[in-house]
Coordinates of C-alpha atoms in Angstrom, one line a residue:
Chain A
M1068 CA 16.5 -19.7 -14.9
D1069 CA 14.0 -20.1 -12.3
D1070 CA 11.3 -17.9 -12.1
E1071 CA 12.0 -15.5 -9.4
T1072 CA 16.4 -15.2 -10.8
F1073 CA 13.6 -13.9 -13.5
L1074 CA 11.6 -11.4 -11.9
L1075 CA 15.1 -10.5 -9.5
L1076 CA 16.5 -9.8 -12.6
L1077 CA 13.5 -7.3 -14.4
L1078 CA 11.9 -5.5 -11.0
P1079 CA 15.4 -3.4 -10.8
D1080 CA 15.0 -2.5 -14.1
S1081 CA 16.0 1.2 -13.7
N1082 CA 13.5 1.8 -17.0
L1083 CA 10.6 -0.1 -14.9
P1084 CA 7.6 2.8 -16.0
T1085 CA 6.7 3.2 -12.4
G1086 CA 7.6 7.1 -12.0
S1087 CA 10.1 6.8 -9.3
F1088 CA 12.5 8.7 -10.6
V1089 CA 10.3 13.0 -9.9
A1090 CA 10.6 11.1 -6.4
S1091 CA 13.8 12.3 -4.7
S1092 CA 12.7 11.0 -0.8
G1093 CA 13.2 14.2 0.6
F1094 CA 16.6 14.5 -0.2
E1095 CA 16.5 17.7 -2.7
S1096 CA 14.9 19.3 0.5
Y1097 CA 17.6 18.6 2.7
I1098 CA 20.4 20.0 0.1
K1099 CA 17.9 23.0 -0.3
H1100 CA 17.6 23.6 3.3
G1101 CA 21.1 23.9 4.1
F1102 CA 21.7 20.0 5.9
G1103 CA 24.5 17.7 5.4
G1104 CA 27.3 19.6 5.4
D1105 CA 29.3 20.2 2.4
Q1106 CA 28.9 17.5 -0.5
N1107 CA 31.7 14.7 0.1
N1108 CA 29.7 13.2 2.4
R1109 CA 26.2 14.4 1.7
T1110 CA 24.9 11.4 0.2
I1111 CA 26.4 8.5 2.5
M1112 CA 24.6 10.8 5.2
F1113 CA 21.4 10.5 3.9
M1114 CA 20.8 7.2 2.2
R1115 CA 22.3 6.2 5.9
D1116 CA 19.5 8.2 7.8
S1117 CA 16.8 7.7 4.9
I1118 CA 17.4 3.7 3.9
S1119 CA 16.8 3.2 8.0
A1120 CA 13.7 5.1 8.5
Y1121 CA 12.3 4.2 5.4
A1122 CA 12.5 0.8 6.3
R1123 CA 11.4 1.0 9.8
S1124 CA 7.8 2.8 8.2
A1125 CA 7.5 0.7 5.1
L1126 CA 8.5 -2.8 5.6
A1127 CA 5.6 -3.8 7.8
F1128 CA 3.2 -3.6 5.4
V1129 CA 4.8 -5.2 2.4
S1130 CA 5.2 -8.4 5.3
D1131 CA 1.7 -8.0 5.8
T1132 CA 0.3 -7.7 2.4
H1133 CA 2.6 -9.9 1.0
R1134 CA 1.2 -12.6 3.2
I1135 CA -2.8 -11.8 2.9
V1136 CA -3.1 -10.6 -0.1
Q1137 CA -6.3 -12.6 -0.6
D1138 CA -7.9 -10.6 2.3
K1139 CA -9.0 -7.2 2.7
L1140 CA -5.9 -5.1 3.3
T1141 CA -5.7 -2.7 6.5
N1142 CA -5.7 1.5 6.0
Y1143 CA -2.3 2.7 5.9
T1144 CA -2.9 5.6 8.9
M1145 CA 0.4 6.5 9.8
P1146 CA -0.5 9.9 9.0
L1147 CA 2.3 10.3 6.2
N1148 CA 2.8 14.1 5.0
D1149 CA 1.1 15.7 2.1
V1150 CA 4.0 15.1 -0.2
T1151 CA 5.1 12.0 0.6
K1152 CA 1.1 10.5 0.2
R1153 CA 1.6 11.8 -3.1
A1154 CA 4.8 10.1 -4.3
S1155 CA 3.8 6.7 -2.8
K1156 CA 0.3 7.2 -3.8
S1157 CA 1.3 7.6 -7.8
Q1158 CA 3.8 4.9 -7.4
G1159 CA 1.2 2.8 -5.9
V1160 CA -1.2 3.1 -9.0
A1161 CA 1.8 2.6 -12.0
L1162 CA 2.9 -0.8 -9.9
L1163 CA -0.3 -2.1 -9.7
T1164 CA -1.0 -0.7 -13.8
L1165 CA 2.3 -2.1 -14.1
Y1166 CA 1.0 -5.4 -13.3
S1167 CA -2.1 -5.3 -15.1
K1168 CA -0.9 -4.2 -18.0
G1169 CA 3.2 -5.5 -18.3
L1170 CA 3.8 -8.2 -15.7
T1171 CA 0.8 -10.9 -15.9
P1172 CA 1.2 -13.8 -19.0
P1173 CA -0.1 -12.3 -22.3
L1174 CA -3.3 -13.6 -23.5
A1175 CA -2.2 -15.5 -26.3
L1176 CA 0.2 -17.5 -24.4
T1177 CA -2.5 -18.9 -22.5
G1178 CA -3.3 -21.7 -24.7
V1179 CA -0.1 -23.2 -24.9
K1180 CA 0.2 -26.7 -23.8
N1181 CA 2.9 -26.7 -21.5
R1182 CA 1.3 -24.3 -19.0
E1183 CA -0.1 -25.5 -15.6
E1184 CA -4.1 -24.9 -15.3
T1185 CA -3.8 -23.9 -11.9
E1186 CA -0.9 -21.3 -13.0
I1187 CA -3.7 -20.0 -15.5
E1188 CA -6.3 -19.7 -12.9
V1189 CA -3.9 -18.5 -10.4
N1190 CA -2.4 -15.7 -12.4
S1191 CA -5.9 -15.2 -13.7
Y1192 CA -7.6 -14.9 -10.4
M1193 CA -4.8 -12.6 -9.4
T1194 CA -5.0 -10.0 -12.0
S1195 CA -8.7 -9.6 -11.4
L1196 CA -7.4 -9.2 -7.6
V1197 CA -5.5 -6.7 -8.6
S1198 CA -7.8 -4.4 -10.7
Q1199 CA -10.1 -5.0 -7.5
Y1200 CA -8.1 -3.4 -5.8
K1201 CA -7.0 -1.5 -8.4
S1202 CA -10.6 0.2 -8.0
L1203 CA -10.8 0.8 -5.0
V1204 CA -8.0 3.2 -4.3
R1205 CA -9.4 5.4 -7.4
A1206 CA -12.8 5.2 -5.7
E1207 CA -10.9 6.7 -2.7
S1208 CA -11.6 3.3 -0.3
A1209 CA -8.2 2.4 -0.5
P1210 CA -5.2 4.4 -0.4
G1211 CA -3.0 2.6 -2.2
H1212 CA 0.5 3.2 -0.7
L1213 CA 3.2 1.7 -1.8
P1214 CA 5.0 -0.3 0.0
I1215 CA 1.4 -2.2 0.1
C1216 CA 1.0 -2.4 -3.7
W1217 CA 4.5 -3.9 -4.1
G1218 CA 3.5 -6.8 -1.1
I1219 CA 0.5 -6.9 -3.7
L1220 CA 2.8 -7.5 -7.1
T1221 CA 5.4 -9.3 -5.8
S1222 CA 3.2 -11.8 -3.8
A1223 CA 0.8 -12.0 -7.5
L1224 CA 4.1 -12.5 -8.9
G1225 CA 5.4 -14.9 -6.5
L1226 CA 7.9 -13.5 -5.2
T1227 CA 9.1 -14.6 -1.7
S1228 CA 8.4 -12.3 1.4
E1229 CA 12.9 -12.0 1.8
R1230 CA 12.7 -11.2 -1.6
S1231 CA 10.6 -8.8 -1.4
Q1232 CA 11.6 -6.9 1.4
Y1233 CA 15.4 -6.8 0.4
L1234 CA 14.3 -5.0 -2.7
H1235 CA 11.8 -2.7 -1.4
I1236 CA 14.5 -1.6 0.0
F1237 CA 17.5 -1.8 -2.3
L1238 CA 15.1 0.1 -4.7
H1239 CA 15.2 2.6 -2.1
A1240 CA 18.8 3.5 -2.6
R1241 CA 19.2 2.8 -5.7
S1242 CA 17.0 5.2 -6.3
L1243 CA 18.1 7.7 -4.0
L1244 CA 21.7 7.6 -6.1
S1245 CA 19.8 8.1 -8.8
V1246 CA 18.7 11.3 -7.8
S1247 CA 21.9 12.2 -6.0
V1248 CA 23.3 12.2 -9.1
R1249 CA 20.4 14.0 -10.5
L1250 CA 21.6 17.1 -8.0
N1251 CA 25.0 17.0 -9.2
E1252 CA 26.2 15.6 -5.7
I1253 CA 27.7 13.4 -6.9
P1254 CA 29.1 12.6 -10.4
Y1255 CA 27.6 10.0 -12.5
N1256 CA 30.3 7.1 -12.0
A1257 CA 30.1 6.8 -7.8
Q1258 CA 27.0 5.5 -8.3
Q1259 CA 28.1 1.9 -8.2
T1260 CA 30.5 2.3 -5.7
L1261 CA 28.4 3.7 -3.2
L1262 CA 25.8 0.8 -3.9
H1263 CA 28.5 -1.3 -3.6
I1264 CA 29.6 0.5 0.1
S1265 CA 25.3 0.6 1.0
R1266 CA 25.2 -2.9 0.6
S1267 CA 25.6 -3.7 3.8
V1268 CA 23.2 -0.9 5.5
I1269 CA 20.4 -2.4 3.1
E1270 CA 21.2 -5.8 4.8
A1271 CA 21.2 -4.5 8.3
E1272 CA 18.1 -2.8 7.8
V1273 CA 15.6 -5.4 6.5
V1274 CA 16.9 -7.5 8.9
R1275 CA 15.9 -5.2 11.4
C1276 CA 12.5 -4.9 10.0
K1277 CA 11.6 -7.9 8.6
D1278 CA 9.7 -9.1 11.3
L1279 CA 7.7 -6.2 11.8
R1280 CA 3.9 -6.4 11.3
T1281 CA 0.9 -3.9 10.6
G1282 CA -1.3 -5.2 13.8
I1283 CA -3.5 -6.5 11.3
P1284 CA -4.1 -10.2 12.0
S1285 CA -3.6 -12.7 9.5
S1286 CA -5.9 -14.8 7.2
T1287 CA -5.7 -18.2 9.4
G1288 CA -7.2 -15.9 12.8
T1289 CA -4.7 -17.2 14.6
E1290 CA -2.2 -14.4 15.4
S1291 CA -3.0 -11.3 17.5
D1292 CA -0.6 -9.1 16.8
Q1293 CA -1.3 -6.3 18.6
P1294 CA 2.1 -3.6 17.8
D1295 CA 0.7 -1.3 21.3
G1296 CA -0.3 -4.0 23.6
V1297 CA 1.7 -3.5 26.8
D1298 CA 3.4 -6.7 25.8
D1299 CA 5.0 -5.1 23.2
K1300 CA 8.2 -4.1 22.2
S1301 CA 7.0 -2.0 19.4
R1302 CA 6.5 -4.6 16.7
G1303 CA 5.1 -2.4 14.1
P1304 CA 6.0 0.8 11.4
A1305 CA 6.8 4.2 13.4
N1306 CA 9.0 7.5 12.3
T1307 CA 12.0 7.2 13.6
W1308 CA 13.8 10.1 11.7
P1309 CA 11.9 13.6 12.5
L1310 CA 14.0 15.3 10.7
G1311 CA 13.9 13.5 7.5
E1312 CA 9.8 13.6 8.0
I1313 CA 9.9 17.5 8.1
L1314 CA 12.0 18.6 5.4
A1315 CA 10.1 15.9 3.1
A1316 CA 7.1 17.1 3.8
R1317 CA 8.3 20.4 3.1
H1318 CA 9.3 19.7 -0.5
D1319 CA 6.8 22.0 -1.8
L1320 CA 8.0 25.2 0.3
Q1321 CA 11.6 25.2 -2.4
H1322 CA 11.4 28.4 -4.2
S1323 CA 12.3 26.1 -7.3
R1324 CA 13.3 21.8 -7.1
I1325 CA 13.6 19.5 -10.1
F1326 CA 12.1 16.6 -8.3
N1327 CA 8.1 16.5 -7.3
S1328 CA 9.1 15.1 -4.2
Chain B
M41 CA -26.7 12.2 36.1
P42 CA -23.4 11.8 34.1
G43 CA -22.4 7.9 34.2
S44 CA -19.5 8.4 33.7
S45 CA -18.4 4.7 36.0
T46 CA -21.1 3.1 37.3
S47 CA -18.6 1.2 39.9
I48 CA -15.2 2.6 41.3
S49 CA -12.4 0.7 39.2
K50 CA -9.9 -0.9 41.1
I51 CA -6.8 1.6 40.8
Q52 CA -3.4 0.3 40.8
A53 CA -0.3 1.8 41.5
G54 CA -0.2 5.3 38.9
G55 CA -3.7 5.0 37.4
G56 CA -5.7 7.9 37.6
R57 CA -9.2 8.7 36.5
I58 CA -10.6 12.2 35.4
T59 CA -14.3 12.9 34.1
L60 CA -15.2 16.5 33.2
S61 CA -19.2 17.0 33.1
S62 CA -21.8 19.7 32.0
H63 CA -24.3 20.4 34.3
G64 CA -26.4 23.5 33.7
G65 CA -23.8 25.6 31.2
K66 CA -21.5 24.7 33.5
A67 CA -18.6 22.5 33.5
W68 CA -17.1 20.2 36.7
I69 CA -14.9 17.6 37.8
S70 CA -17.2 14.7 38.4
E71 CA -14.3 12.3 38.7
F72 CA -11.1 12.7 39.9
S73 CA -8.4 10.2 41.8
A74 CA -5.2 9.1 41.0
T75 CA -2.9 6.8 42.9
Y76 CA 0.8 7.6 44.2
P77 CA 2.9 8.1 41.9
L78 CA 0.6 10.1 39.7
K79 CA -0.9 13.0 40.9
L80 CA -3.6 15.3 39.9
L81 CA -4.7 18.5 40.1
S82 CA -7.1 20.9 39.7
P83 CA -7.2 24.9 40.7
R84 CA -10.5 27.1 40.7
L85 CA -10.7 29.0 37.8
S86 CA -13.1 32.2 37.0
D87 CA -14.7 30.7 34.0
N88 CA -16.3 27.8 34.1
T89 CA -16.9 26.2 31.1
V90 CA -13.2 25.1 31.3
A91 CA -11.4 23.0 33.9
I92 CA -7.8 23.1 34.4
V93 CA -5.8 19.5 35.2
Y94 CA -2.4 19.6 36.4
V95 CA -1.2 15.8 35.5
L96 CA 2.0 14.9 37.8
T97 CA 4.8 12.6 39.0
Y98 CA 6.0 12.3 42.5
G99 CA 9.6 13.3 42.2
G100 CA 9.0 15.6 39.6
G101 CA 9.4 12.4 37.3
L102 CA 9.3 9.0 36.1
V103 CA 11.7 6.5 36.9
G104 CA 12.4 3.1 34.9
G105 CA 9.3 0.2 35.7
D106 CA 6.9 3.3 36.6
C107 CA 3.6 2.3 34.9
I108 CA 1.0 5.8 34.5
E109 CA -2.3 4.7 33.3
L110 CA -4.7 7.7 32.9
T111 CA -8.2 7.7 31.3
V112 CA -10.1 11.5 31.1
N113 CA -13.4 11.6 29.8
V114 CA -14.1 15.2 28.4
E115 CA -17.9 15.0 28.6
S116 CA -20.9 16.9 25.9
D117 CA -20.0 20.6 25.9
T118 CA -17.1 21.1 28.3
K119 CA -13.1 22.0 27.6
L120 CA -10.2 20.5 29.4
L121 CA -7.2 22.0 29.1
L122 CA -3.8 19.4 30.5
L123 CA -0.9 20.6 31.4
S124 CA 2.3 19.7 33.6
Q125 CA 4.5 21.6 36.2
G126 CA 8.0 21.2 33.9
S127 CA 9.5 19.0 31.7
T128 CA 8.0 15.4 32.6
K129 CA 11.8 13.7 33.5
V130 CA 12.5 10.1 32.1
F131 CA 15.2 8.8 34.6
K132 CA 17.4 5.8 33.3
D133 CA 16.3 2.3 33.9
R134 CA 16.5 1.2 37.5
P135 CA 16.2 -2.7 39.0
Q136 CA 14.0 -2.0 41.9
Q137 CA 10.9 -1.2 42.7
R138 CA 9.2 2.4 44.3
L139 CA 7.4 2.0 47.9
A140 CA 3.8 1.9 46.9
S141 CA 1.4 0.0 49.1
V142 CA -1.3 0.4 45.6
Q143 CA -0.8 -3.2 44.5
R144 CA 0.7 -2.4 40.6
S145 CA -0.6 -3.5 37.1
D146 CA 0.3 -6.0 35.9
Y147 CA 2.1 -4.3 32.9
A148 CA 4.9 -2.8 35.6
S149 CA 5.4 -6.3 37.5
R150 CA 6.3 -7.8 33.2
S151 CA 9.8 -7.1 32.2
T152 CA 12.3 -9.0 29.9
P153 CA 14.4 -11.0 32.2
G154 CA 17.9 -9.8 33.6
Q155 CA 16.2 -6.2 31.7
A156 CA 15.0 -3.7 34.3
P157 CA 11.4 -2.7 33.1
A158 CA 10.9 0.7 31.2
T159 CA 8.5 3.4 31.6
L160 CA 5.6 3.4 30.7
Q161 CA 2.8 6.0 30.5
I162 CA -1.0 5.0 29.0
M163 CA -3.5 7.8 28.1
N164 CA -6.7 7.2 27.4
F165 CA -9.5 10.2 26.1
T166 CA -12.7 10.3 24.8
V167 CA -13.6 13.7 24.1
S168 CA -17.9 14.0 23.0
S169 CA -19.7 16.2 21.2
Q170 CA -19.3 19.9 21.4
A171 CA -16.3 18.8 24.3
A172 CA -12.6 20.4 23.7
L173 CA -9.4 18.9 25.0
F174 CA -6.4 20.9 25.1
L175 CA -3.3 18.6 25.6
L176 CA -0.4 20.7 26.4
P177 CA 2.3 19.3 28.6
D178 CA 5.7 20.0 28.8
P179 CA 7.7 18.3 26.7
V180 CA 9.4 14.9 27.8
T181 CA 13.2 14.7 28.1
C182 CA 14.2 11.4 28.4
F183 CA 17.9 10.9 30.7
R184 CA 21.1 8.7 29.8
S185 CA 20.1 5.5 28.9
A186 CA 16.3 6.6 29.4
S187 CA 13.9 4.1 28.1
Y188 CA 10.2 5.8 27.6
S189 CA 7.0 4.2 26.3
Q190 CA 3.9 6.9 25.8
I191 CA 0.7 5.3 24.3
Q192 CA -2.4 7.8 24.1
T193 CA -5.7 7.1 22.7
F194 CA -8.4 9.5 21.6
R195 CA -11.5 9.0 20.8
A196 CA -13.6 12.1 19.8
S197 CA -17.3 12.4 18.4
K198 CA -17.3 14.1 14.9
D199 CA -17.9 17.6 16.3
A200 CA -15.3 17.5 19.0
T201 CA -12.3 19.9 19.4
L202 CA -8.7 18.1 19.5
V203 CA -5.1 19.8 20.1
I204 CA -2.8 17.1 20.8
L205 CA 0.9 18.3 22.0
D206 CA 3.8 15.8 22.1
W207 CA 7.0 16.8 22.1
I208 CA 10.6 15.8 23.5
T209 CA 13.8 17.6 24.5
S210 CA 17.0 15.9 23.8
G211 CA 18.2 15.6 27.5
R212 CA 20.1 17.6 30.4
K213 CA 22.2 20.8 28.3
S214 CA 24.0 21.0 31.8
L215 CA 25.4 17.3 31.6
G216 CA 26.3 17.5 27.6
E217 CA 23.3 15.1 27.1
D218 CA 22.7 15.2 23.5
W219 CA 20.0 12.8 22.3
V220 CA 21.4 10.2 24.8
L221 CA 18.6 8.6 25.8
S222 CA 17.7 5.1 25.1
R223 CA 14.5 4.2 23.7
Y224 CA 12.1 6.6 23.3
Y225 CA 8.6 5.2 22.0
S226 CA 6.1 7.3 21.5
V227 CA 1.7 6.7 20.0
N228 CA -0.8 8.9 19.0
E229 CA -4.2 7.4 17.5
V230 CA -7.3 9.3 17.2
L231 CA -10.0 7.6 16.1
I232 CA -13.1 10.2 15.0
A233 CA -16.6 8.4 15.6
G234 CA -15.3 5.1 15.8
K235 CA -13.1 4.9 12.8
R236 CA -9.5 4.9 13.1
V237 CA -7.8 8.1 11.2
A238 CA -4.5 8.5 12.7
K239 CA -1.7 6.5 13.8
D240 CA 1.5 8.6 14.6
V241 CA 4.2 6.4 15.8
M242 CA 7.7 8.3 16.5
L243 CA 11.2 6.2 17.7
L244 CA 14.0 7.2 18.8
E245 CA 16.5 4.9 19.4
N246 CA 20.4 4.7 20.5
N247 CA 21.5 1.3 19.6
E248 CA 24.8 0.2 18.4
F249 CA 22.9 -2.2 15.2
N250 CA 25.7 -1.9 12.7
S251 CA 29.4 -3.3 12.8
D252 CA 30.2 -1.3 10.4
S253 CA 30.7 2.3 12.7
R254 CA 31.7 4.0 9.5
L255 CA 28.1 3.8 8.6
N256 CA 26.4 4.0 12.2
R257 CA 24.5 7.1 13.1
S258 CA 24.1 7.9 16.4
L259 CA 20.4 9.4 17.5
A260 CA 22.5 12.9 18.3
E261 CA 23.5 12.9 14.2
K262 CA 20.2 12.3 13.2
L263 CA 18.5 14.6 14.8
S264 CA 21.2 17.7 14.8
P265 CA 21.1 20.4 14.8
F266 CA 18.0 19.7 16.6
A267 CA 17.5 19.5 20.7
C268 CA 13.2 19.9 20.3
Y269 CA 11.4 17.6 18.1
A270 CA 7.5 18.7 18.4
T271 CA 3.9 17.0 17.2
V272 CA 0.8 19.1 17.2
I273 CA -2.3 17.7 15.9
L274 CA -5.3 19.9 15.6
R275 CA -8.7 18.9 14.6
G276 CA -12.7 19.9 15.2
P277 CA -15.0 23.0 15.3
L278 CA -12.8 25.2 17.7
V279 CA -9.4 24.7 15.4
E280 CA -10.6 25.9 12.3
E281 CA -9.7 28.9 12.5
T282 CA -6.2 27.9 13.6
I283 CA -5.8 25.9 10.9
A284 CA -6.3 28.3 8.7
Q285 CA -4.3 30.5 10.0
L286 CA -1.6 28.7 9.5
T287 CA -2.5 26.9 6.0
T288 CA -1.4 30.8 5.0
R289 CA 1.8 30.9 6.6
Y290 CA 2.6 28.0 5.5
G291 CA 1.9 29.0 1.7
G292 CA 3.5 31.6 1.9
I293 CA 6.7 30.2 2.8
S294 CA 9.7 29.7 0.0
I295 CA 13.1 28.2 0.7
M296 CA 16.2 29.5 -1.8
Q297 CA 19.1 27.4 -0.9
R298 CA 20.2 27.7 2.2
K299 CA 24.3 26.8 3.6
A300 CA 22.8 26.2 7.0
P301 CA 19.8 25.1 8.5
E302 CA 17.5 27.7 10.2
D303 CA 17.0 27.7 14.0
L304 CA 13.4 26.4 13.6
L305 CA 11.2 24.3 10.9
W306 CA 8.0 23.2 10.7
S307 CA 5.8 21.4 8.1
L308 CA 1.6 20.7 8.1
S309 CA 0.3 17.7 6.6
S310 CA -3.0 17.0 6.5
I311 CA -4.6 14.3 7.6
G312 CA -6.0 11.1 5.9
S313 CA -7.4 12.7 2.5
D314 CA -10.5 13.9 4.8
K315 CA -10.3 17.4 6.3
E316 CA -12.5 16.6 9.2
N317 CA -9.6 15.2 10.6
G318 CA -7.5 17.6 11.0
V319 CA -3.8 18.4 10.3
V320 CA -0.5 17.6 11.6
V321 CA 2.5 20.1 12.7
R322 CA 5.5 19.2 12.8
V323 CA 8.2 21.4 14.5
A324 CA 11.8 21.1 15.4
G325 CA 13.9 23.8 16.4
K326 CA 17.5 24.4 17.7
E327 CA 16.0 25.6 21.1
T328 CA 13.4 24.2 23.4
E329 CA 12.8 27.8 24.4
M330 CA 12.5 28.4 20.0
V331 CA 10.1 25.5 20.0
K332 CA 7.7 26.6 23.4
D333 CA 7.6 30.6 21.9
W334 CA 6.7 29.1 18.2
L335 CA 3.6 26.6 20.2
K336 CA 3.3 29.6 22.2
N337 CA 2.7 31.8 19.4
T338 CA 0.6 29.7 17.1
L339 CA -2.1 28.6 18.9
R340 CA -2.8 31.6 20.6
S341 CA -6.5 32.1 18.8
L342 CA -7.6 29.2 21.8
E343 CA -7.6 32.0 23.7
Q344 CA -10.8 32.9 22.7
H345 CA -12.1 29.8 23.8
I346 CA -10.6 29.4 26.8
G347 CA -9.5 33.3 28.2
V348 CA -6.4 34.7 28.2
D349 CA -5.7 34.1 31.5
V350 CA -6.5 29.5 31.2
Y351 CA -4.5 30.1 27.9
R352 CA -1.8 32.1 29.8
R353 CA -1.2 28.9 31.8
A354 CA 0.2 27.0 28.9
F355 CA 3.5 27.0 27.8
V356 CA 5.4 28.5 30.7

């Protein structure tokens, strides 16, 4: 079994300790505010809009970060609302911690003879890069948002950019379904069916957003992506669902709630 | 002598420049130019610390291929209120150019082969120390199949005040237009003391992208039931009180399970992690009038800084 396949089996584990189970991505707020009509269609409707919106706002950061793990990362200055910011940062940091504590080769194995020297070097370089970024986040010099940390994690682990993008959106969709079950929106056994139905949505959105960039120059210095130059066909992150944005921000206004965001 | 521009820059079609300077405690417009289809008007006011400029377009709207580029300098100790007269209407792409004697800018001349050029509006603002910019236009209305891009960049000093309103409505109700625009792209970028603190990008598109029509969501479905969406960025000394009021109001809202959405929803969020960066308010309303009234009431404390008569001109 190749490395990448193994990673693809490991990363989507719902027990991965990233704290994503407390984030509803605005779904709880959406329901509480009376949106979506009756229960029958609510989940799929929300998923459709949320996946599309999330892909448009986040994927460029995953892609760019993945591509230039060594370079200084851009400041994520799309003004996320306070609730989403909170959720994004905590999950981001959790991912970085996961890498340092869980996914680097254990010290005991570094002496194993059939490991390549360069692989060990790369691993220790990545570990130090990740911990450097974590320090920046703790010092509040870097935001440490989820899509950025996901880009770092998957790049450090050697996942291809395409896989990284796809998996990120897949996990967003899957998380929404878990949320839906916990909110008693869909029965437990509907999760897999809806995930299957969502496949075309996930694929469509990843294809649509895979070439988006945040506008930082590449490490080779040849690219001059200016998402808002007048040649722009808007190739950068954007908010495409203002309603979702308002409801996610209003999450904390719910009188009672079970999710953190 | 205010050195806002040492030479008169070559003006392209749709170009404009406004500079508001201060001299002896009074604000005066030291630079004021616009070329077709852009038109600027500045009424004389009794209060001479504030100036109002109406930003208009000939014909009352923008058509495909129009490119407006406006540069605004609000110099120290001055206050500028930028308004429009009626909603900025954006008409569908049209292959022909407007007739104008002035050379069209490069942007407007470029177009994707086989596709009519979209409408573009670029505004660059510089707001100096102890100055204030109140950008309170009417909302943009993109008509059926219209394509519109708007790029606004704000460079402000640490102690400058910014009130930036950017809003859009769903179309001509009389013609049953409900979010049937082709594309709406709006960027508001804010730099404080040279450092970028926010870049708010809104993109609304109607495209039949997904082959599975069951999963395809039109813009109208995504944005329903609201016909008007607004974004307001507030930062700086003159809006501290407004921000405090908003924060208190927001904190007092408590939502119980609802059967159906309210007529108007709003959210409040800080920008970045530094209080100095200000806040962003987002509003959605079933009718444009509702959002207008909400904004008018919410921003009312601006009256103490620009006067009741001047404030009255906004949100008519």
